Coordinates of C-alpha atoms and ligand atoms in Angstrom, one line a residue:
X10 CA 16.4 -114.2 -32.2
X11 CA 13.5 -113.4 -29.9
X12 CA 10.0 -114.8 -32.3
X13 CA 9.5 -110.8 -34.3
X14 CA 5.5 -109.6 -33.4
X15 CA 3.0 -108.6 -36.3
X16 CA 0.7 -105.8 -36.6
X17 CA -1.4 -107.5 -39.6
X18 CA -4.2 -105.5 -41.7
X19 CA -7.2 -107.3 -43.9
X20 CA -9.1 -104.8 -45.3
X21 CA -10.0 -106.2 -49.2
X22 CA -13.8 -106.4 -48.8
X23 CA -16.1 -105.9 -46.2
X24 CA -14.0 -106.7 -42.9
X25 CA -11.8 -105.2 -41.4
X26 CA -9.9 -106.3 -39.2
X27 CA -6.7 -106.8 -37.1
X28 CA -4.2 -109.0 -36.1
X29 CA -1.6 -109.5 -34.3
X30 CA 0.9 -112.6 -33.7
X31 CA 4.5 -113.5 -32.1
X32 CA 5.8 -115.6 -34.6
X33 CA 3.6 -118.1 -35.2
X34 CA 1.5 -118.0 -32.4
X35 CA -2.0 -115.6 -32.4
X36 CA -2.1 -113.1 -29.7
X37 CA -6.0 -112.0 -30.8
X38 CA -7.6 -111.2 -34.4
X39 CA -10.3 -109.0 -34.2
X40 CA -12.9 -109.1 -37.2
X41 CA -15.1 -105.1 -37.8
X42 CA -17.6 -106.8 -40.1
X43 CA -19.6 -104.5 -41.5
X44 CA -23.8 -104.6 -41.9
X45 CA -23.8 -101.9 -44.2
X46 CA -24.2 -103.6 -47.3
X47 CA -27.0 -105.8 -46.7
X48 CA -29.5 -103.8 -47.2
X49 CA -28.3 -103.3 -50.7
X50 CA -27.6 -107.3 -50.9
X51 CA -23.4 -107.3 -52.1
X52 CA -21.0 -104.7 -51.1
X53 CA -20.8 -101.4 -52.1
X54 CA -17.7 -100.6 -52.3
X55 CA -18.1 -96.3 -51.8
X56 CA -19.8 -97.3 -49.1
X57 CA -16.7 -100.3 -48.1
X58 CA -13.9 -97.8 -48.5
X59 CA -16.0 -96.3 -45.5
X60 CA -17.1 -97.8 -43.6
X61 CA -13.2 -99.4 -43.7
X62 CA -11.4 -95.9 -42.0
X63 CA -14.2 -96.1 -39.4
X64 CA -13.3 -98.9 -38.0
X65 CA -9.9 -98.9 -38.5
X66 CA -8.6 -97.1 -36.0
X67 CA -10.2 -98.2 -32.6
X68 CA -9.6 -102.1 -34.5
X69 CA -5.8 -102.0 -34.7
X70 CA -6.2 -100.4 -31.4
X71 CA -8.3 -103.9 -30.2
X72 CA -6.2 -106.0 -30.9
X73 CA -3.7 -104.6 -29.9
X74 CA -5.2 -103.3 -27.1
X75 CA -5.9 -108.2 -26.9
X76 CA -2.3 -109.0 -27.7
X77 CA -1.1 -107.6 -24.1
X78 CA 1.8 -105.6 -27.0
X79 CA 3.3 -102.8 -26.9
X80 CA 3.2 -100.5 -29.6
X81 CA 6.9 -100.2 -29.4
X82 CA 7.3 -104.1 -29.2
X83 CA 5.9 -104.2 -33.1
X84 CA 8.8 -105.8 -34.7
X85 CA 6.1 -104.7 -38.4
X86 CA 3.7 -104.6 -40.1
X87 CA 1.5 -106.8 -42.3
X88 CA -0.7 -105.6 -44.4
X89 CA -3.3 -107.6 -47.3
X90 CA -2.0 -105.6 -50.9
X91 CA -4.5 -107.8 -53.5
X92 CA -6.8 -108.7 -55.0
X93 CA -9.7 -107.1 -53.7
X94 CA -11.5 -104.0 -53.8
X95 CA -9.2 -101.0 -54.4
X96 CA -11.1 -98.2 -52.5
X97 CA -10.4 -100.6 -49.3
X98 CA -7.6 -101.9 -49.9
X99 CA -6.2 -98.5 -50.0
X100 CA -7.9 -97.5 -46.3
X101 CA -5.5 -101.0 -44.7
X102 CA -2.3 -100.3 -47.3
X103 CA -1.9 -96.4 -46.1
X104 CA -2.5 -96.9 -42.5
X105 CA -0.4 -100.2 -42.8
X106 CA 2.7 -98.1 -44.6
X107 CA 1.6 -94.8 -42.0
X108 CA 1.8 -96.9 -38.6
X109 CA 5.4 -98.4 -40.2
X110 CA 6.5 -94.5 -40.8
X111 CA 5.3 -93.8 -36.7
X112 CA 7.6 -96.5 -35.9
X113 CA 10.1 -97.0 -37.9
X114 CA 9.4 -100.7 -38.8
X115 CA 9.6 -102.5 -42.0
X116 CA 6.7 -103.6 -43.6
X117 CA 5.1 -106.6 -45.4
X118 CA 2.7 -107.0 -48.5
X119 CA 0.7 -110.6 -47.9
X120 CA -1.8 -111.4 -51.3
X121 CA -5.0 -111.7 -49.9
X122 CA -4.8 -115.3 -51.8
X123 CA -2.4 -116.9 -50.2
X124 CA -3.3 -115.8 -47.0
X125 CA -5.9 -118.0 -46.7
X126 CA -4.7 -120.8 -47.6
X127 CA -1.0 -120.2 -45.2
X128 CA -4.0 -119.9 -42.3
X129 CA -3.3 -123.2 -42.0
X130 CA 0.0 -122.3 -40.1
X131 CA -2.0 -120.1 -37.4
X132 CA -1.3 -121.6 -33.6
X133 CA -3.0 -120.8 -30.9
X134 CA -0.7 -123.3 -28.9
X135 CA 2.1 -125.0 -28.9
X136 CA 0.4 -128.1 -29.8
X137 CA -1.4 -126.8 -32.1
X138 CA -0.9 -129.6 -35.6
X139 CA -0.1 -128.2 -38.6
X140 CA -0.4 -129.2 -42.2
X141 CA 3.5 -130.6 -43.9
X142 CA 4.4 -130.3 -47.2
X143 CA 3.0 -131.5 -49.6
X144 CA -0.6 -130.5 -49.0
X145 CA -3.6 -130.1 -51.6
X146 CA -5.4 -127.2 -50.7
X147 CA -9.1 -126.2 -51.8
X148 CA -9.3 -121.9 -51.5
X149 CA -13.0 -121.0 -51.8
X150 CA -14.5 -117.9 -50.5
X151 CA -16.4 -114.7 -53.0
X152 CA -14.9 -114.5 -54.8
X153 CA -12.1 -117.7 -55.9
X154 CA -12.0 -121.1 -56.5
X155 CA -8.6 -123.1 -56.9
X156 CA -6.8 -126.6 -56.2
X157 CA -3.9 -125.8 -55.4
X158 CA -0.7 -127.9 -54.5
X159 CA 1.6 -126.6 -51.8
X160 CA 5.0 -127.9 -52.0
X161 CA 6.5 -124.8 -49.3
X162 CA 5.0 -121.7 -48.0
X163 CA 5.1 -119.8 -51.6
X164 CA 5.1 -122.2 -53.7
X165 CA 1.5 -123.0 -55.3
X166 CA 0.8 -124.4 -57.7
X167 CA -2.2 -124.4 -59.8
X168 CA -4.0 -127.9 -59.7
X169 CA -8.0 -126.8 -60.9
X170 CA -9.8 -123.6 -60.6
X171 CA -13.6 -121.6 -61.7
X172 CA -12.8 -120.9 -65.3
X173 CA -15.9 -118.5 -64.2
X174 CA -17.5 -117.9 -61.0
X175 CA -16.3 -118.4 -57.6
X176 CA -18.7 -121.0 -55.8
X177 CA -19.3 -118.2 -52.8
X178 CA -20.2 -116.3 -55.2
X179 CA -22.7 -118.9 -56.8
X180 CA -24.6 -119.7 -53.1
X181 CA -24.8 -115.9 -52.3
X182 CA -26.4 -115.6 -56.0
X183 CA -29.0 -118.4 -55.2
X184 CA -29.5 -116.7 -52.0
X185 CA -30.2 -113.7 -53.5
X186 CA -33.1 -115.0 -55.9
X187 CA -34.7 -116.8 -53.3
X188 CA -34.2 -113.2 -51.3
X189 CA -32.8 -114.8 -48.7
X190 CA -31.0 -112.2 -47.6
X191 CA -27.4 -111.5 -47.8
X192 CA -24.3 -113.0 -47.9
X193 CA -26.9 -116.1 -48.6
X194 CA -23.7 -118.7 -47.7
X195 CA -24.5 -118.7 -44.6
X196 CA -28.3 -118.4 -44.7
X197 CA -28.4 -121.5 -46.4
X198 CA -25.6 -123.7 -44.4
X199 CA -29.3 -122.8 -41.8
X200 CA -31.7 -123.4 -43.5
X201 CA -30.1 -126.9 -45.7
X202 CA -29.9 -128.2 -42.3
X203 CA -34.1 -128.2 -42.6
X204 CA -33.9 -130.2 -46.0
X205 CA -33.8 -131.9 -48.3
X206 CA -30.9 -133.2 -50.3
X207 CA -32.0 -134.9 -52.7
X208 CA -35.6 -132.7 -53.5
X209 CA -34.4 -131.1 -56.5
X210 CA -31.6 -131.4 -58.9
X211 CA -29.4 -128.7 -60.9
X212 CA -28.1 -130.0 -63.9
X213 CA -23.9 -129.4 -63.0
X214 CA -21.9 -128.3 -65.9
X215 CA -19.4 -131.1 -67.6
X216 CA -15.7 -129.2 -67.1
X217 CA -12.2 -130.9 -68.0
X218 CA -9.9 -132.2 -65.9
X219 CA -9.7 -130.4 -62.2
X220 CA -11.9 -126.7 -63.1
X221 CA -14.6 -126.0 -62.0
X222 CA -17.9 -123.3 -63.8
X223 CA -20.5 -123.0 -61.1
X224 CA -22.5 -120.1 -63.8
X225 CA -24.2 -122.9 -65.7
X226 CA -25.9 -123.8 -61.7
X227 CA -26.7 -120.0 -60.4
X228 CA -28.3 -120.0 -64.5
X229 CA -29.7 -123.8 -64.4
X230 CA -31.6 -122.5 -60.6
X231 CA -32.9 -119.1 -61.9
X232 CA -34.9 -121.5 -64.8
X233 CA -36.4 -123.5 -61.9
X234 CA -37.5 -121.5 -60.0
X235 CA -39.3 -118.9 -62.9
X236 CA -40.5 -122.4 -64.2
X237 CA -42.2 -123.5 -60.7
X238 CA -42.7 -119.8 -60.0
X239 CA -45.5 -119.5 -62.8
X240 CA -47.3 -122.8 -61.0
X241 CA -46.8 -121.4 -57.6
X242 CA -46.1 -117.7 -56.2
X243 CA -45.5 -119.5 -53.0
X244 CA -43.0 -121.8 -54.0
X245 CA -39.7 -120.8 -52.5
X246 CA -41.4 -119.6 -49.0
X247 CA -43.1 -123.3 -49.4
X248 CA -39.6 -125.0 -50.2
X249 CA -37.0 -123.0 -49.2
X250 CA -35.9 -125.3 -45.9
X251 CA -35.3 -128.1 -49.5
X252 CA -33.7 -125.7 -52.0
X253 CA -31.2 -124.3 -49.8
X254 CA -30.8 -128.3 -48.9
X255 CA -30.4 -129.1 -52.9
X256 CA -28.4 -126.4 -54.2
X257 CA -25.9 -126.8 -50.8
X258 CA -25.8 -130.2 -52.6
X259 CA -25.5 -129.0 -56.0
X260 CA -22.5 -127.6 -55.1
X261 CA -20.7 -128.8 -52.5
X262 CA -20.9 -132.3 -54.3
X263 CA -18.8 -130.5 -57.0
X264 CA -16.9 -128.9 -55.0
X265 CA -15.7 -132.3 -53.8
X266 CA -16.3 -134.4 -57.1
X267 CA -13.4 -132.0 -58.8
X268 CA -11.4 -131.8 -55.1
X269 CA -11.5 -136.0 -54.4
X270 CA -9.9 -135.7 -58.8
X271 CA -7.2 -133.8 -57.8
X272 CA -6.4 -135.5 -54.7
X273 CA -6.1 -139.7 -56.3
X274 CA -4.0 -137.6 -59.0
X275 CA -1.2 -136.3 -56.8
X276 CA -0.9 -138.7 -54.9
X277 CA -0.2 -136.0 -52.6
X278 CA -2.4 -137.7 -48.5
X279 CA -2.9 -134.0 -47.2
X280 CA -5.9 -132.3 -48.0
X281 CA -6.7 -128.8 -46.6
X282 CA -9.6 -126.3 -46.7
X283 CA -9.6 -122.4 -47.0
X284 CA -11.5 -119.8 -47.8
X285 CA -15.4 -118.6 -46.9
X286 CA -16.8 -120.9 -47.8
X287 CA -14.9 -123.4 -46.1
X288 CA -16.7 -122.1 -43.0
X289 CA -19.9 -124.0 -44.8
X290 CA -21.2 -127.1 -41.8
X291 CA -21.5 -129.8 -45.5
X292 CA -17.9 -128.8 -47.2
X293 CA -16.8 -129.8 -43.9
X294 CA -18.0 -132.7 -43.0
X295 CA -17.5 -134.1 -46.4
X296 CA -13.8 -133.4 -46.6
X297 CA -13.5 -135.0 -43.8
X298 CA -15.3 -137.8 -45.3
X299 CA -13.3 -137.9 -48.1
X300 CA -10.2 -137.9 -45.4
X301 CA -11.2 -141.6 -43.5
X302 CA -12.9 -142.9 -47.2
X303 CA -8.8 -142.1 -49.2
X304 CA -7.1 -142.7 -45.2
X305 CA -5.4 -138.5 -45.8
X306 CA -4.7 -135.6 -42.8
X307 CA -7.4 -133.3 -43.8
X308 CA -7.2 -129.9 -42.4
X309 CA -10.5 -127.8 -41.6
X310 CA -9.8 -124.2 -40.7
X311 CA -11.9 -123.0 -37.5
X312 CA -14.2 -120.8 -37.9
X313 CA -12.5 -116.9 -36.7
X314 CA -10.0 -117.7 -40.4
X315 CA -12.6 -119.6 -43.0
X316 CA -13.1 -115.6 -44.0
X317 CA -11.3 -112.7 -44.1
X318 CA -9.9 -112.5 -41.0
X319 CA -6.0 -110.1 -40.8
X320 CA -4.7 -113.6 -37.9
X321 CA -3.4 -115.1 -41.6
X322 CA -2.9 -112.0 -42.9
X323 CA -0.1 -112.1 -40.2
X324 CA 0.9 -115.8 -40.6
X325 CA 1.7 -114.9 -44.1
X326 CA 3.3 -111.9 -43.6
X327 CA 5.7 -114.0 -40.2
X328 CA 6.5 -116.1 -43.0
X329 CA 7.8 -114.2 -45.3
X330 CA 10.0 -111.9 -42.7
X331 CA 11.4 -114.8 -41.5
X332 CA 13.2 -114.3 -45.2
X333 CA 13.8 -110.5 -45.1
X334 CA 11.1 -110.2 -47.5
X335 CA 10.4 -107.0 -47.2
X336 CA 8.0 -104.3 -49.1
X337 CA 8.8 -100.6 -50.7
X338 CA 7.1 -97.5 -48.9
X339 CA 6.1 -96.4 -53.0
X340 CA 3.8 -100.3 -53.4
X341 CA 0.4 -99.5 -54.3
X342 CA -2.8 -102.0 -54.1
X343 CA -3.9 -104.4 -56.5
X344 CA -7.0 -104.9 -56.9
X345 CA -6.6 -108.2 -59.8
X346 CA -4.6 -111.3 -58.8
Ligands
KG4_251 O1 -12.9 -115.8 -48.0 P1 -14.4 -114.4 -48.1 O2 -14.9 -113.9 -46.5 O3 -14.8 -113.9 -48.9 C1 -13.9 -113.4 -49.8 O4 -12.2 -113.8 -50.1 O5 -14.1 -113.7 -51.0 O6 -15.4 -115.3 -48.0 C2 -16.7 -114.8 -48.2 C3 -17.7 -115.8 -49.2 C4 -19.5 -115.5 -49.0 O7 -19.4 -115.5 -50.7 C5 -19.9 -116.2 -48.1 O8 -21.7 -116.1 -48.6 C6 -19.4 -117.5 -48.2 O9 -18.3 -117.5 -48.1 N1 -19.5 -118.0 -46.7 C7 -20.1 -119.6 -46.8 C8 -20.1 -119.8 -46.0 N2 -20.3 -119.0 -45.3 C9 -20.0 -117.7 -45.8 N3 -20.6 -120.1 -47.7 C10 -21.8 -121.3 -46.6 N4 -21.5 -121.5 -46.4 C11 -21.4 -120.9 -45.1 N5 -21.1 -121.4 -43.6
ZN252 ZN1 -11.1 -113.6 -48.7

């Protein structure tokens, strides 16, 4: 059988995205990021779903045109069912159902977190190198922080995870405390390049095993700044780069320590990172360094596959297509994972 052409839709948070894949090869991946939330310093759910409604038709059209395929060539529609914001998910789910019904093709439901991890199997060329099982993946996004052991595409064991906030959430909150704008991750990453990572130290909690905790780091950062600002109201403005470099170092260092622990414990020789925070330049270089030190094969995703995108939903959909794992037309979205 010829490789299936899959249209995929992602609308779980504040990015509206559609992609087309032929088998595991990506043909197009269109992402419309919503700017409307910047002025509020975070995602406003009602505005997000409204923006998805405005974006979804042009984004899907652009993905199909960009792929150079005809609508009738599409064999299935994959969509993010959850977790995410319910109102946002609803837009993608409804669109996917309507499209599938109109074309008379099957639907495939995809879990957003599995999609982030499976993004490593997207091929841009036939020569693209993908991981082999088993491998470990550090999944770090705005909503999740997990160390996963993958034995197969959909066989993921959680080796460790955050017991409170996600790493991306902590980074975004640190940026918000400094009034840097939203989303804070890319801004901190950029400013940190000019700063001294050893300038300040923030308390990292002692957590058992491979688990993480980020809420204490955030509080420690907040109290530290409150004390310094009492002495000098311009403290943040004067030391912005050093503050960004130090908090980034603190969070990435913590992520890496537990990742290395899990890798050592499991004896697995391949390690990957995924999710929005995997776009962070320090995390990317630290994972590469870990690979050289421990003789591991390292998989760092391309930037377009780090933050939310539909290509990752498409690749997860493709593996489900091969298993004949199709979804019911009546399926509702889910907010929690
Ligand atoms: O995966 P994602 O797009 O959405 C969720 O599923 O949550 O991740 C978004 C998160 C945000 O917290 C954002 O600040 C963070 O990824 N992020 C970064 C960078 N780019 C995005 N964090 C640190 N450095 C970056 N370069
Ligand atoms: Zn995500």
